PDB file of N, CA and C in Angstrom:
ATOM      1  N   UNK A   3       0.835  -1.181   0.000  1.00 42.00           N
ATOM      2  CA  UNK A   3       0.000   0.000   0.000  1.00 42.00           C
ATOM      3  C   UNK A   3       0.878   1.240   0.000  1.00 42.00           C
ATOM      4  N   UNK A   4       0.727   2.435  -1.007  1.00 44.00           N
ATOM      5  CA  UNK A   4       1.482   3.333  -0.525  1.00 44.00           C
ATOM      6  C   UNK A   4       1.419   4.245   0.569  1.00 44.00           C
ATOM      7  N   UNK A   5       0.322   4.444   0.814  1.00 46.00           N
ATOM      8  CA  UNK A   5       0.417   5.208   2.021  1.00 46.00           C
ATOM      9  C   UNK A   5       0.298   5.117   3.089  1.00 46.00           C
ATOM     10  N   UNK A   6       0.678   3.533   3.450  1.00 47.00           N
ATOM     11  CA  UNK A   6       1.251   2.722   4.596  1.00 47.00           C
ATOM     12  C   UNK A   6       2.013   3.624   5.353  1.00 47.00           C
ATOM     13  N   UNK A   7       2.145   3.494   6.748  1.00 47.00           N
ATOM     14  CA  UNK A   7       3.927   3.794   7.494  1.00 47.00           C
ATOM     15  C   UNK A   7       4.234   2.946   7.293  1.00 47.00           C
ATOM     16  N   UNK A   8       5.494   3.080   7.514  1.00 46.00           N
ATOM     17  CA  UNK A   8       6.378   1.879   7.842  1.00 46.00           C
ATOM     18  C   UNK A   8       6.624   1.565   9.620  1.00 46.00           C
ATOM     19  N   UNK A   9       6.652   2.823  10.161  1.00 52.00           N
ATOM     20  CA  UNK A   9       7.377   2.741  11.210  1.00 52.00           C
ATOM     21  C   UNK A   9       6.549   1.871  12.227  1.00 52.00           C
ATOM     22  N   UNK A  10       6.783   1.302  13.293  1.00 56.00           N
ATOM     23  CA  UNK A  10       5.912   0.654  14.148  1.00 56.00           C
ATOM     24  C   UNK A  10       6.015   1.274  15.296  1.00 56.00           C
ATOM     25  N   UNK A  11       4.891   1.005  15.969  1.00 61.00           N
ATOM     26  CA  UNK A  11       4.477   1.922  16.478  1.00 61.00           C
ATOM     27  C   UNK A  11       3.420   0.715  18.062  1.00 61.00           C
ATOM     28  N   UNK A  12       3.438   1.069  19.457  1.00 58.00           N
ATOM     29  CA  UNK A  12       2.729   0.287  19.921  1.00 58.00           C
ATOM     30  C   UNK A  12       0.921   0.465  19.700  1.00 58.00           C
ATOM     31  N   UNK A  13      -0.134  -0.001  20.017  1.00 60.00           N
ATOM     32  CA  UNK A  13      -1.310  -0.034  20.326  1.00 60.00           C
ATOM     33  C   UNK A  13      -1.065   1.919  20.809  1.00 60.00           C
ATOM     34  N   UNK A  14      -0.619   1.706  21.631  1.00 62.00           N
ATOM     35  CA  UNK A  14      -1.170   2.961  23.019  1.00 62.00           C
ATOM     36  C   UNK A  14      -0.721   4.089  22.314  1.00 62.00           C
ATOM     37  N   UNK A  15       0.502   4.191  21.643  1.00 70.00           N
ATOM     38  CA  UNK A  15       1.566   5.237  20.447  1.00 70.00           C
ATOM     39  C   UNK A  15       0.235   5.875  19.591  1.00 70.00           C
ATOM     40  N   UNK A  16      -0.488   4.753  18.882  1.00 78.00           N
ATOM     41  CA  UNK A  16      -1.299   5.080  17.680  1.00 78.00           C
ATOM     42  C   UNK A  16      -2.595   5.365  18.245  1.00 78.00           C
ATOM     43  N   UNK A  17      -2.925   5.255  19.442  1.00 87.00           N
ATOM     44  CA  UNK A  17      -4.027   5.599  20.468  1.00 87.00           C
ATOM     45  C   UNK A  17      -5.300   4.787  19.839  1.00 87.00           C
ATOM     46  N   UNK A  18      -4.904   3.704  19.681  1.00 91.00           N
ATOM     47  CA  UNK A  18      -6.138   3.031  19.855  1.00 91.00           C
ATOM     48  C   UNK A  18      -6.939   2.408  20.772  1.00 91.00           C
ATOM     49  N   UNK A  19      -8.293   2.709  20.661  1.00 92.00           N
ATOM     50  CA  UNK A  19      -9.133   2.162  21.894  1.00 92.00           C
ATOM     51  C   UNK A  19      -9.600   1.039  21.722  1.00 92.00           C
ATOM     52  N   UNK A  20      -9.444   0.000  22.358  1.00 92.00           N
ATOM     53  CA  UNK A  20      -9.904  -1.562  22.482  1.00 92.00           C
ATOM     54  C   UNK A  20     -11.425  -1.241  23.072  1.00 92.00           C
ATOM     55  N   UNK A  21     -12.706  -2.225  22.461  1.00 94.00           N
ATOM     56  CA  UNK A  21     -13.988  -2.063  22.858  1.00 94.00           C
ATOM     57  C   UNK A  21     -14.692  -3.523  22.325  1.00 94.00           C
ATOM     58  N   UNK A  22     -15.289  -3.708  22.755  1.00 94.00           N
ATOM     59  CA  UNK A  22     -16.279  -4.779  22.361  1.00 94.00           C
ATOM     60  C   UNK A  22     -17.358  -5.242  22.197  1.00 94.00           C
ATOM     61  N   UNK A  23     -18.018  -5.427  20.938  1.00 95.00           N
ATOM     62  CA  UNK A  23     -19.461  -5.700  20.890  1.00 95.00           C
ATOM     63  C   UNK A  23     -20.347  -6.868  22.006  1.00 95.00           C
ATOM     64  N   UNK A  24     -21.535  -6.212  21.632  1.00 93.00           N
ATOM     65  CA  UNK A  24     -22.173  -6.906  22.569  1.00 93.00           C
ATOM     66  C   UNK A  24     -21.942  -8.729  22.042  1.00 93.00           C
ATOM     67  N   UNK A  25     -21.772  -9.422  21.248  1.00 94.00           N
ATOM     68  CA  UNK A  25     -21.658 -10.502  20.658  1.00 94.00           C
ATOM     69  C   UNK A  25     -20.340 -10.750  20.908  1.00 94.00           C
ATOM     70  N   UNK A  26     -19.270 -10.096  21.508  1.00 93.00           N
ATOM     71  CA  UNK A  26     -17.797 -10.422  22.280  1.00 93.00           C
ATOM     72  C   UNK A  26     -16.989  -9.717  21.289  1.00 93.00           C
ATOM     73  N   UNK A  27     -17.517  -9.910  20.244  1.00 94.00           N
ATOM     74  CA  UNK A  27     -15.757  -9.587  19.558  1.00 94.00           C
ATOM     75  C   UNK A  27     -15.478  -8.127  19.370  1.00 94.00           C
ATOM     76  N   UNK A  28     -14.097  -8.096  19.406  1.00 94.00           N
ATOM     77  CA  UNK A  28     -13.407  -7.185  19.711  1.00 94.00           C
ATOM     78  C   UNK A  28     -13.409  -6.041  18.079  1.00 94.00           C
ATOM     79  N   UNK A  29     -13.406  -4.782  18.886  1.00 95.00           N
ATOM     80  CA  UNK A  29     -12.973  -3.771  17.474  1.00 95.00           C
ATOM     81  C   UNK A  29     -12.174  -2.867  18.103  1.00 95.00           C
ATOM     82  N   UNK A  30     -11.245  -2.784  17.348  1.00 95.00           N
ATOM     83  CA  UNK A  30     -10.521  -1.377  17.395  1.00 95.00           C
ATOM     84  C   UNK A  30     -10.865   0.084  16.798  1.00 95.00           C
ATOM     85  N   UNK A  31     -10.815   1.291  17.368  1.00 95.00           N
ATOM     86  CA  UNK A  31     -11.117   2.321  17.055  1.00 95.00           C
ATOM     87  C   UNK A  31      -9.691   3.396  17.111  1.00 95.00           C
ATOM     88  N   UNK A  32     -10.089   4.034  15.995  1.00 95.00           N
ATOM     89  CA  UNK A  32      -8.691   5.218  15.978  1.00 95.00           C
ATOM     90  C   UNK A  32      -9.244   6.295  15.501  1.00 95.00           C
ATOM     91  N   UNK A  33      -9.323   7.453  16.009  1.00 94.00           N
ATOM     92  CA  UNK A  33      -9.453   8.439  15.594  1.00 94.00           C
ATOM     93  C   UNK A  33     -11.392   8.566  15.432  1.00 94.00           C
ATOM     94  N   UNK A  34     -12.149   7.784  15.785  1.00 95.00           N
ATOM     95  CA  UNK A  34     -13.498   7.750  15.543  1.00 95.00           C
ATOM     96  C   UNK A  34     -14.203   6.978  14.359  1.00 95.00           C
ATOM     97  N   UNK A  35     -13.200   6.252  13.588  1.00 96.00           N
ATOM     98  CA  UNK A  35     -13.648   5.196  12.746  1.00 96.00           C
ATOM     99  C   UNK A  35     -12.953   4.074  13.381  1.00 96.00           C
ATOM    100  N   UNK A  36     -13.892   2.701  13.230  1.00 96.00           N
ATOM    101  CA  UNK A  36     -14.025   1.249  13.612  1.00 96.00           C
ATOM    102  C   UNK A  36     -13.639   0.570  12.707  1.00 96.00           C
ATOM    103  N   UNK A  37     -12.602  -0.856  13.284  1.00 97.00           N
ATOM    104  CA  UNK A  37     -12.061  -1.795  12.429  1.00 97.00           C
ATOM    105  C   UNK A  37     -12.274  -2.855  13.593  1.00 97.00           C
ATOM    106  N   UNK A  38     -12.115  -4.067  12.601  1.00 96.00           N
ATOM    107  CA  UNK A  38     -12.442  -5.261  12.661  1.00 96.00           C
ATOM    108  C   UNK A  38     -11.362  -6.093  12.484  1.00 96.00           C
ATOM    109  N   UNK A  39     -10.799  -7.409  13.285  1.00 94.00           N
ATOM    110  CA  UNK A  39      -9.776  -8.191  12.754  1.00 94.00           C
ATOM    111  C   UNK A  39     -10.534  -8.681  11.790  1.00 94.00           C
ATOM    112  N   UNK A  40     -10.178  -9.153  10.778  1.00 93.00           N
ATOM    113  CA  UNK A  40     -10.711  -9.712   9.343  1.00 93.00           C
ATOM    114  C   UNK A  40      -9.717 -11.015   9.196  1.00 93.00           C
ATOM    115  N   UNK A  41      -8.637 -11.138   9.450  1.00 93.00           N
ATOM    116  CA  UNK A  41      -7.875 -12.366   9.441  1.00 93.00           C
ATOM    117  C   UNK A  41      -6.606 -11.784  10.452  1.00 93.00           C
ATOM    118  N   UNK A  42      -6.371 -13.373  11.063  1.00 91.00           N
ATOM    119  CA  UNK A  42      -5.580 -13.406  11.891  1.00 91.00           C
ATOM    120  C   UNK A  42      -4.842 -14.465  12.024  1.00 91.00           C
ATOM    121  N   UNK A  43      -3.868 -14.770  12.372  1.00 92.00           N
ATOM    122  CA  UNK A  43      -2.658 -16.281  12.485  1.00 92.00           C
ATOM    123  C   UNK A  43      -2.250 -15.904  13.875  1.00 92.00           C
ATOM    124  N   UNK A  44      -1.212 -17.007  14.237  1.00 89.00           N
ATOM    125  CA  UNK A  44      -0.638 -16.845  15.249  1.00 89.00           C
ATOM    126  C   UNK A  44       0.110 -15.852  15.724  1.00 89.00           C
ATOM    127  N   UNK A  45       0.921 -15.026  14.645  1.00 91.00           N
ATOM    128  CA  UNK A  45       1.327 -13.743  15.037  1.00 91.00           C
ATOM    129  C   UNK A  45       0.980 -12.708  14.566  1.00 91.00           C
ATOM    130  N   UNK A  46       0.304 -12.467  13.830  1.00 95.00           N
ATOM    131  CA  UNK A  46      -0.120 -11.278  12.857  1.00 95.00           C
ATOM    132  C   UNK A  46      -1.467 -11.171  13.151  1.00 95.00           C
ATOM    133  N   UNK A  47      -2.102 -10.094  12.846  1.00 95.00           N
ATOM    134  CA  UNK A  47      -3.414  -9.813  12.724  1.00 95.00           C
ATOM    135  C   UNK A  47      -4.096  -8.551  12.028  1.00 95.00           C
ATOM    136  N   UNK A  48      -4.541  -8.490  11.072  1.00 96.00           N
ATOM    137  CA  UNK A  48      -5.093  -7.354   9.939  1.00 96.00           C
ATOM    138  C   UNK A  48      -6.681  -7.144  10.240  1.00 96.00           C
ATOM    139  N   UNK A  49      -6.650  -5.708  10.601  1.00 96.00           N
ATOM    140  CA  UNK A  49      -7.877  -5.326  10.947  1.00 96.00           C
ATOM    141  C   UNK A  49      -8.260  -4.186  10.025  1.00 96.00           C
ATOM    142  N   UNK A  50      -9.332  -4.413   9.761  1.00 96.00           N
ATOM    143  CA  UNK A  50      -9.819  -3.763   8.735  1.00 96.00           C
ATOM    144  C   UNK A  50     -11.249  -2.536   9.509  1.00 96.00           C
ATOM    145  N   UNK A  51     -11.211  -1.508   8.371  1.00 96.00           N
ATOM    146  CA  UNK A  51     -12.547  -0.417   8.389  1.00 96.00           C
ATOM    147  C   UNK A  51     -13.792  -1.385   8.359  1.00 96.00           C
ATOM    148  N   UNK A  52     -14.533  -0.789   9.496  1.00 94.00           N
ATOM    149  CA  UNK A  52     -15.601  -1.644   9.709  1.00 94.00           C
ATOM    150  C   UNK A  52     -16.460  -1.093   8.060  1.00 94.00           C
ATOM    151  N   UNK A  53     -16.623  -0.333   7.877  1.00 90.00           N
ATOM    152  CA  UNK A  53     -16.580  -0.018   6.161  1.00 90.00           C
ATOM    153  C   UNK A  53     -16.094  -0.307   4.581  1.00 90.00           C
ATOM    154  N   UNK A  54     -15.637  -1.388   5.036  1.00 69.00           N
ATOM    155  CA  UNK A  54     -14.746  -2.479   4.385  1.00 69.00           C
ATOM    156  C   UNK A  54     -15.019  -2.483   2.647  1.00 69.00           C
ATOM    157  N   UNK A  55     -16.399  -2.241   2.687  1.00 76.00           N
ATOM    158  CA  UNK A  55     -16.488  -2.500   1.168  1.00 76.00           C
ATOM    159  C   UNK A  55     -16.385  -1.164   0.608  1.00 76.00           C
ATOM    160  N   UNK A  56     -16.453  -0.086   0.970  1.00 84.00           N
ATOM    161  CA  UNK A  56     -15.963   1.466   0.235  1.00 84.00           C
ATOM    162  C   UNK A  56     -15.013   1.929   0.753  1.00 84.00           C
ATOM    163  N   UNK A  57     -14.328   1.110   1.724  1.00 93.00           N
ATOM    164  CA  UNK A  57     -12.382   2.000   2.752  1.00 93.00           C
ATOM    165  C   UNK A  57     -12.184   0.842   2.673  1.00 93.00           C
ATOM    166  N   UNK A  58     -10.616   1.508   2.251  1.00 92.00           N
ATOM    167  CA  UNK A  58      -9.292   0.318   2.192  1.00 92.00           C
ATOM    168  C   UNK A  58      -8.623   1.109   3.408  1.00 92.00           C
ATOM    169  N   UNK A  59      -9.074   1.499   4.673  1.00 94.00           N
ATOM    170  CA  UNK A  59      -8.275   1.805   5.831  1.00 94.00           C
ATOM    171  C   UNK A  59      -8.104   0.258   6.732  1.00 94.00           C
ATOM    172  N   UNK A  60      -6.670  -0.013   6.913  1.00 94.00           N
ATOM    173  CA  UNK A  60      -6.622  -1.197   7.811  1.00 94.00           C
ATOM    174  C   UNK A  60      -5.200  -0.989   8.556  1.00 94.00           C
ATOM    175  N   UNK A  61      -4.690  -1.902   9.574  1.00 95.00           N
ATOM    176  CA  UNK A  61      -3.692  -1.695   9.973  1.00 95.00           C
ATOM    177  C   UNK A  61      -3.151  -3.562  10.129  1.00 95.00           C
ATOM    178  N   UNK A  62      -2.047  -3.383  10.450  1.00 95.00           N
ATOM    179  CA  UNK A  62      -1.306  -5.094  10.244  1.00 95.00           C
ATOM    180  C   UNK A  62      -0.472  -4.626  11.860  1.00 95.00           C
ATOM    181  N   UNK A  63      -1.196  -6.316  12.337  1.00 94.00           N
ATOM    182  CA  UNK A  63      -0.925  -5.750  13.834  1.00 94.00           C
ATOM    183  C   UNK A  63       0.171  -7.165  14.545  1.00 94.00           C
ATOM    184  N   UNK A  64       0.976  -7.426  15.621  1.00 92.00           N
ATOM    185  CA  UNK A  64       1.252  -8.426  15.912  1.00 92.00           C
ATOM    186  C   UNK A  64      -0.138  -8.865  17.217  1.00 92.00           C
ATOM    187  N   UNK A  65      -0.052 -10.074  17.359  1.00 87.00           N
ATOM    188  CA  UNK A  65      -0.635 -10.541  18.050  1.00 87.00           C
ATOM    189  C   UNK A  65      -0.250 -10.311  19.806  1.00 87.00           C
ATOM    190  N   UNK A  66      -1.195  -9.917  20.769  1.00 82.00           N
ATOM    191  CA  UNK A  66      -0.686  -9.892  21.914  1.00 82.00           C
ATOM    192  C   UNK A  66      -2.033 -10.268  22.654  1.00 82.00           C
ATOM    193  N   UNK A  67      -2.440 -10.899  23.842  1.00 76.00           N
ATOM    194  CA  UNK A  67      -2.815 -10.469  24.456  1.00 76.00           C
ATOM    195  C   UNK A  67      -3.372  -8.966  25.209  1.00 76.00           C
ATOM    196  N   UNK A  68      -2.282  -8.483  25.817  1.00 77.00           N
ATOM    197  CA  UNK A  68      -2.690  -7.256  26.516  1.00 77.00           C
ATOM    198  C   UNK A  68      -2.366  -6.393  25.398  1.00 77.00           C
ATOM    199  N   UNK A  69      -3.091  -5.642  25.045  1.00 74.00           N
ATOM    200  CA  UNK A  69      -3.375  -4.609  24.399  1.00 74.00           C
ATOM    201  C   UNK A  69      -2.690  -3.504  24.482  1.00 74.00           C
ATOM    202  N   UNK A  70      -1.975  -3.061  25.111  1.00 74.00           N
ATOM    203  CA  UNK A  70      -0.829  -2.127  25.335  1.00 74.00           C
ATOM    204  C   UNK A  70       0.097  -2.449  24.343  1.00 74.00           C
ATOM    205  N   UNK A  71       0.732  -3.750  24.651  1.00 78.00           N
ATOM    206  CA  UNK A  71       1.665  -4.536  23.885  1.00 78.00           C
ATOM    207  C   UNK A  71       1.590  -4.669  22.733  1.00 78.00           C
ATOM    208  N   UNK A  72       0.520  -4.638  22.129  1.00 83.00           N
ATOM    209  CA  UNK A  72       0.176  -5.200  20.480  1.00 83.00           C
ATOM    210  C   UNK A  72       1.319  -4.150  19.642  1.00 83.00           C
ATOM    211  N   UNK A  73       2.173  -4.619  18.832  1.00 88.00           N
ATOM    212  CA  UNK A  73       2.898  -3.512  17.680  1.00 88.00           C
ATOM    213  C   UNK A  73       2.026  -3.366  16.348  1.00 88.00           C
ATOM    214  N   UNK A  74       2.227  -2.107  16.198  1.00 91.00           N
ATOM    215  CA  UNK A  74       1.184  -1.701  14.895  1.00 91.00           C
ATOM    216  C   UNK A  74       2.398  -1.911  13.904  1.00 91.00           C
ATOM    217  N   UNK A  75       2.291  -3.221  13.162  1.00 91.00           N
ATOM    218  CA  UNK A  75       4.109  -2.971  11.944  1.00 91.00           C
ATOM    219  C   UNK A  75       3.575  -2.035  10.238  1.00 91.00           C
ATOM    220  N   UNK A  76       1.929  -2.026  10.108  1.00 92.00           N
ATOM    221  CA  UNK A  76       1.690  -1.362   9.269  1.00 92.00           C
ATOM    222  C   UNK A  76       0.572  -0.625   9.147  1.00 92.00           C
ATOM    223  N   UNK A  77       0.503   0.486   8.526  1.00 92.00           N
ATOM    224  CA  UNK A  77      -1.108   0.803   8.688  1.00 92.00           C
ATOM    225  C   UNK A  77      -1.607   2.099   7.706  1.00 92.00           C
ATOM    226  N   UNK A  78      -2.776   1.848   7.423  1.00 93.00           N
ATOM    227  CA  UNK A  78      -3.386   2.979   6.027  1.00 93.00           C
ATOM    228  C   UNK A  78      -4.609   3.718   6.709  1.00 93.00           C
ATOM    229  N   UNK A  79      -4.524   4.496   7.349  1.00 93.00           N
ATOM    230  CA  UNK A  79      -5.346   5.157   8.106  1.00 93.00           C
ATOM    231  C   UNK A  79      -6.651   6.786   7.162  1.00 93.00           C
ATOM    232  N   UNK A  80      -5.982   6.080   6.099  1.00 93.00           N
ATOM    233  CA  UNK A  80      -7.125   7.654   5.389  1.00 93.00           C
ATOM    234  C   UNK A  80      -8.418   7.042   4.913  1.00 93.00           C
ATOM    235  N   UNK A  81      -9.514   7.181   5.369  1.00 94.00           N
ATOM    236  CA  UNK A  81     -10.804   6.949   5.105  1.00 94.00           C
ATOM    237  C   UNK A  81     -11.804   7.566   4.252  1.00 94.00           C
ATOM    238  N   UNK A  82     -12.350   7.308   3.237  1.00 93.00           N
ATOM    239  CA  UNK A  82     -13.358   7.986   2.186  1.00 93.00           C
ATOM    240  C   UNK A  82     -14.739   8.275   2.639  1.00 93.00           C
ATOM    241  N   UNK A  83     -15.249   7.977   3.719  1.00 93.00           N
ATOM    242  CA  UNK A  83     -16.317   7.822   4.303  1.00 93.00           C
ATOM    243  C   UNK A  83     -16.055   9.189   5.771  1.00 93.00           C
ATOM    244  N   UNK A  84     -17.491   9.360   6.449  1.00 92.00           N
ATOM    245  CA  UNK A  84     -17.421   9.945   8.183  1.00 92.00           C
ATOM    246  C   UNK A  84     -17.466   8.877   8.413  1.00 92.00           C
ATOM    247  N   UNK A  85     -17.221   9.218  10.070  1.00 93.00           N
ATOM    248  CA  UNK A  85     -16.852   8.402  11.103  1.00 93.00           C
ATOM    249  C   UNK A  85     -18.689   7.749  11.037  1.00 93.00           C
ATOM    250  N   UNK A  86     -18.147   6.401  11.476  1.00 92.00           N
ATOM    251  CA  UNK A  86     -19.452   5.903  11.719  1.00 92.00           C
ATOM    252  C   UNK A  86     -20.238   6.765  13.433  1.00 92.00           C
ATOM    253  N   UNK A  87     -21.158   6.912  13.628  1.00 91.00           N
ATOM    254  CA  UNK A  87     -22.089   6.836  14.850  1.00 91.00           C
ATOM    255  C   UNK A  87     -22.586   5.643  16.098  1.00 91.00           C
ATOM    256  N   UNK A  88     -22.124   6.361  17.043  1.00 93.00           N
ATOM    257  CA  UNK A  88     -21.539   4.767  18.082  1.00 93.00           C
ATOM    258  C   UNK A  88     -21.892   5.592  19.268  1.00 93.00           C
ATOM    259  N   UNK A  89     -21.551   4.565  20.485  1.00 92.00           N
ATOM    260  CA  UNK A  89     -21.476   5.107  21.595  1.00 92.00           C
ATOM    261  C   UNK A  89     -20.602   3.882  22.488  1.00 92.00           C
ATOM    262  N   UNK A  90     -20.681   4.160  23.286  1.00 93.00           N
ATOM    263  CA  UNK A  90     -19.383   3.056  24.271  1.00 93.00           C
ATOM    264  C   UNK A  90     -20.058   3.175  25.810  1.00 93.00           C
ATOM    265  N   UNK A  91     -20.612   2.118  26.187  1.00 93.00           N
ATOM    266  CA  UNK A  91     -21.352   2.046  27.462  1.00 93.00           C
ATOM    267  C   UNK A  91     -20.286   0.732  28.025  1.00 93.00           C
ATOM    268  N   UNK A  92     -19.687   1.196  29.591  1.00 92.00           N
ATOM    269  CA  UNK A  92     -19.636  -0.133  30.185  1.00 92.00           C
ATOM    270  C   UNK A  92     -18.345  -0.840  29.174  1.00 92.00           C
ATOM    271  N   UNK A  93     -17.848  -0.322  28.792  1.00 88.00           N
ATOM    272  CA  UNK A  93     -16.338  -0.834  27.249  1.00 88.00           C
ATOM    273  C   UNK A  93     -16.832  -1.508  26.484  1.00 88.00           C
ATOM    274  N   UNK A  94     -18.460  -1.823  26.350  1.00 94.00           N
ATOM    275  CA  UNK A  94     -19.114  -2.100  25.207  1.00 94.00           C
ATOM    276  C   UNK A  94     -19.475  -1.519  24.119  1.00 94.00           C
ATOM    277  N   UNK A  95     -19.450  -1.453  22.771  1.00 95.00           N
ATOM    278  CA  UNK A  95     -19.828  -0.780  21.612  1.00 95.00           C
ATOM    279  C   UNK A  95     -21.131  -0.667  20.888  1.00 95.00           C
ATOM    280  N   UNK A  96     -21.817  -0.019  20.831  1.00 93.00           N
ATOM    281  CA  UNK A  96     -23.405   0.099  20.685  1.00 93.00           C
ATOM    282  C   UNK A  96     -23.523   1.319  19.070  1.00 93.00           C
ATOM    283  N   UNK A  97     -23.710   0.838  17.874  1.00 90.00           N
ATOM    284  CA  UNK A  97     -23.563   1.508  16.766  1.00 90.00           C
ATOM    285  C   UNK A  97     -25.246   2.643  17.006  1.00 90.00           C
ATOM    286  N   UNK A  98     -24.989   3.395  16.575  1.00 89.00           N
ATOM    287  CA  UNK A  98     -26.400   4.386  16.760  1.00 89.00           C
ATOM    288  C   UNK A  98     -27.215   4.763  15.516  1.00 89.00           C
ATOM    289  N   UNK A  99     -27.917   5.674  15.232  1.00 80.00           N
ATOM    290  CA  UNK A  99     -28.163   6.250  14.091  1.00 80.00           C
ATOM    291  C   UNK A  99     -27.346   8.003  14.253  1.00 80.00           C
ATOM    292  N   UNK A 100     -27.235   8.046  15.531  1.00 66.00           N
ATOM    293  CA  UNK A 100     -26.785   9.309  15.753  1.00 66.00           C
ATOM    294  C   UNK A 100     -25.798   9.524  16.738  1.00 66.00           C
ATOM    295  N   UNK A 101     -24.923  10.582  16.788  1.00 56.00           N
ATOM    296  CA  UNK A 101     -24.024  10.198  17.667  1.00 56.00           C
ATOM    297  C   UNK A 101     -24.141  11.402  18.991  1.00 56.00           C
ATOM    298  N   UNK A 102     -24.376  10.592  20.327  1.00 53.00           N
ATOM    299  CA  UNK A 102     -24.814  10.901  21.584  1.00 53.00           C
ATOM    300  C   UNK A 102     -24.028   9.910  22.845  1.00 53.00           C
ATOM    301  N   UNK A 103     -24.027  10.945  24.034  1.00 52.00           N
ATOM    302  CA  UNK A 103     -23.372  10.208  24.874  1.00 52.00           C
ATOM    303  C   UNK A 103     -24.085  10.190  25.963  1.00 52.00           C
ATOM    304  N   UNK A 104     -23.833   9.128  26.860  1.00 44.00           N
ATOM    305  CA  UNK A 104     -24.487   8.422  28.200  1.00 44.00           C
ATOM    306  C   UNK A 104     -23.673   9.243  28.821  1.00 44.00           C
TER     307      UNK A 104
END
């Protein structure tokens, strides 16, 4: 991708917020748009724009447990779309039609 970094960078560096749907799984958020792991192996993991079919925004992550730890080794952060509409109750993720806070 060209407009990848290169540089790596931890989880906490690139300020991403760990959250989780009510159905468990996990999304990452940066900057107010949502991604999704989309594939994952034992050490790697590529998470993609929850917008997936009109943004090619994703990042290539190592695998960690604690979330601090995770290294970001790549990532395309420019989005064609707004931020989706959400809210975050309890470190759970709740998508809205509008965006409002508890």
């Amino acid at each position: 991708m060209d407009d990848e970094e290169e540089q790596e960078r931890t989880s906490d560096e690139l300020n991403i917020q760990w959250v989780k749907k009510i159905n468990g799984k996990e999304l990452a958020i940066v900057g107010g748009y949502t991604f999704y792991c989309h594939k994952q192996n034992p050490i790697k993991s590529t998470w993609t724009c929850t917008n997936a079919m009109r943004c090619k925004a994703r990042m290539l992550l190592m695998n960690k447990q604690d979330h601090s730890l995770r290294t970001v080794l790549s990532y395309r952060l420019e989005h064609n779309h707004k931020p989706p509409c959400f809210t975050i109750s309890d470190g759970y993720y709740y998508k809205t039609s509008s965006l409002y806070y508890f």
